[in-house]
GROMACS .gro file of C-alpha atoms in nm:
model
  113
    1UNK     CA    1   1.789  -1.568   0.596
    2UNK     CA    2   1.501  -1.566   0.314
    3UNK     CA    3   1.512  -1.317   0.046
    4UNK     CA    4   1.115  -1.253  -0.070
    5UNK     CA    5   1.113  -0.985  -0.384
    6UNK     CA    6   0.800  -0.771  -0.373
    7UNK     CA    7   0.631  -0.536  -0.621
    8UNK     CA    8   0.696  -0.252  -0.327
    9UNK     CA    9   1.040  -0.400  -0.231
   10UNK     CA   10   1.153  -0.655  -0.061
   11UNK     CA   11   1.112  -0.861   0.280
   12UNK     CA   12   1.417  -1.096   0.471
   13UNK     CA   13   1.265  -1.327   0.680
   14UNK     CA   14   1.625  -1.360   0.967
   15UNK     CA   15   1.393  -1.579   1.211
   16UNK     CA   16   1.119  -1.846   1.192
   17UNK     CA   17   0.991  -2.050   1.448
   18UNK     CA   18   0.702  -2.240   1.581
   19UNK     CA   19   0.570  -1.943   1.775
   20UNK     CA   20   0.714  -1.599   1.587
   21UNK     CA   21   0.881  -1.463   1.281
   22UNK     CA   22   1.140  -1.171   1.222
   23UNK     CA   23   1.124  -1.015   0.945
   24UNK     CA   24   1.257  -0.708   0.779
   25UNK     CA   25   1.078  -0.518   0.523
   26UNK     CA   26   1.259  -0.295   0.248
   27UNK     CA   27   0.944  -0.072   0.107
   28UNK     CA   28   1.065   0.158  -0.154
   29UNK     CA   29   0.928   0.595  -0.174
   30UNK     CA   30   0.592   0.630  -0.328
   31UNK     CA   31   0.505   0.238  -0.290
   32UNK     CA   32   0.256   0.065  -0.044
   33UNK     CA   33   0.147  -0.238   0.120
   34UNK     CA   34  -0.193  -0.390   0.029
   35UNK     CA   35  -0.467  -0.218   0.227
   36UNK     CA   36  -0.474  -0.574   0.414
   37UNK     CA   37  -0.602  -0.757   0.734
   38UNK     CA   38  -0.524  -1.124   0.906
   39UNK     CA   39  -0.766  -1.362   1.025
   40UNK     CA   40  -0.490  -1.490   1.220
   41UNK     CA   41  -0.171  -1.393   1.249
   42UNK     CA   42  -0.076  -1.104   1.491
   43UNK     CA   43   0.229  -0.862   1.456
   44UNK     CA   44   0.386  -0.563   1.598
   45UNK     CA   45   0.633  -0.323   1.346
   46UNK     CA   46   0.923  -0.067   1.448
   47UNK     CA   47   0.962   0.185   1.178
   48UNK     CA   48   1.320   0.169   1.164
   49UNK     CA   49   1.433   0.441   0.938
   50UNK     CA   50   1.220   0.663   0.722
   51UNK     CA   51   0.885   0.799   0.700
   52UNK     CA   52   0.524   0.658   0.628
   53UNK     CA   53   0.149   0.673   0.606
   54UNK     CA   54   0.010   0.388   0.849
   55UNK     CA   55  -0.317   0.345   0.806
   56UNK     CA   56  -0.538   0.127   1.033
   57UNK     CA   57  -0.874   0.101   1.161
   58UNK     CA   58  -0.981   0.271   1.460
   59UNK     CA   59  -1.386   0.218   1.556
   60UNK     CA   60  -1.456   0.081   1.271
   61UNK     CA   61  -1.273   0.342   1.047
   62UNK     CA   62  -0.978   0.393   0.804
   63UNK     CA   63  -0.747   0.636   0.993
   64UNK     CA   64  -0.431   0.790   0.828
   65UNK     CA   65  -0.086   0.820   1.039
   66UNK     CA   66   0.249   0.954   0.964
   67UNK     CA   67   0.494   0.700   1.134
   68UNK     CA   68   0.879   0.826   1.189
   69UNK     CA   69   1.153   0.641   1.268
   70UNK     CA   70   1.134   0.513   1.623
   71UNK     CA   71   0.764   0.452   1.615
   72UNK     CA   72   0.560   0.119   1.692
   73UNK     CA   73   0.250  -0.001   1.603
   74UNK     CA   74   0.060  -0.282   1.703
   75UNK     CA   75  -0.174  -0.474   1.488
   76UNK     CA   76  -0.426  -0.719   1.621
   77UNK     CA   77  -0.596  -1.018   1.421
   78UNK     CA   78  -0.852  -0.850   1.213
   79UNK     CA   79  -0.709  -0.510   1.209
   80UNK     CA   80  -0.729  -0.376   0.868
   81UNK     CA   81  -0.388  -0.164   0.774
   82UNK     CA   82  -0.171  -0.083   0.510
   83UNK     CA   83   0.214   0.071   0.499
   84UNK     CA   84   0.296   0.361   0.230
   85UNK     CA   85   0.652   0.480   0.225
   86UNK     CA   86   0.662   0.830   0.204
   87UNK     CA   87   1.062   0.762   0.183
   88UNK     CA   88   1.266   0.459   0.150
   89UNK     CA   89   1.129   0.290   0.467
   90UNK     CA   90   1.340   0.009   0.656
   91UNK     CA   91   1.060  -0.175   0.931
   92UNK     CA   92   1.117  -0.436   1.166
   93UNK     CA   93   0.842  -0.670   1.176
   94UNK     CA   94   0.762  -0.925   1.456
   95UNK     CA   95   0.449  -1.150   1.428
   96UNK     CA   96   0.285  -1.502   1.497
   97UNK     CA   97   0.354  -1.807   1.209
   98UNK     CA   98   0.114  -1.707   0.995
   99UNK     CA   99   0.273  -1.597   0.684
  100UNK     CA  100   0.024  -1.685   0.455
  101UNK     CA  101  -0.294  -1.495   0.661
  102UNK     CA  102  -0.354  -1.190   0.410
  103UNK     CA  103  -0.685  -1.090   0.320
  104UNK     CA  104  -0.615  -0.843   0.052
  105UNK     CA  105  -0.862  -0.596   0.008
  106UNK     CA  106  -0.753  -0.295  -0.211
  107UNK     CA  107  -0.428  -0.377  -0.381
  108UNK     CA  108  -0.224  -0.122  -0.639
  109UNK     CA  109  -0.034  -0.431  -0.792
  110UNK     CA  110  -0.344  -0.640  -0.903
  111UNK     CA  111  -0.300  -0.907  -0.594
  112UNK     CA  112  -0.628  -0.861  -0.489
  113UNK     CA  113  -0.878  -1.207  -0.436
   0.00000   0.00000   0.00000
């Protein structure tokens, strides 16, 4: 299992193959997620316990959701999102290889371009 510290919290990457990765993400209350998307890569996330804004596009728009634990989402190659924990959030994430596909696009720890 890989450890990766973020600004928001933290990530463990418990699986990597060829063809997926499992990871879990640790996203600490009143922190977010780059408002992102990926050329590439293509993942689906659980929101395993606590609450957050998920916000995605829908026709071409920015729309806001409050995920609770037990919800899905899937997001598509060049679906722009982001992830704000509204409380300590715990989120499994499943996805293609493609750990380096982020196009950052707003970014409230200065990781944008």
């Amino acid at each position: 299992m890989t450890k990766v510290d973020k600004p928001w919290g933290h990530e463990l990457i418990w699986a990597k193959t060829p063809a997926y990765v499992g990871k879990v993400l640790f996203i600490r209350k009143g922190h977010k997620l780059s408002l992102q998307y990926h050329r590439v890569k293509e993942e689906t996330i659980l929101l395993h316990a606590g609450e957050m804004i998920f916000t995605a596009e829908e026709g071409g728009r920015l729309v806001e959701k409050r995920l609770r634990t037990g919800e899905a989402h899937h997001i598509p190659p060049g679906m722009k999102h982001r992830m704000e924990a509204v409380e300590d959030c715990t989120v499994f994430e499943v996805s293609t290889p493609h750990l380096d596909d982020v196009v950052r696009l707003e970014d409230a720890y200065g990781r944008v371009g």
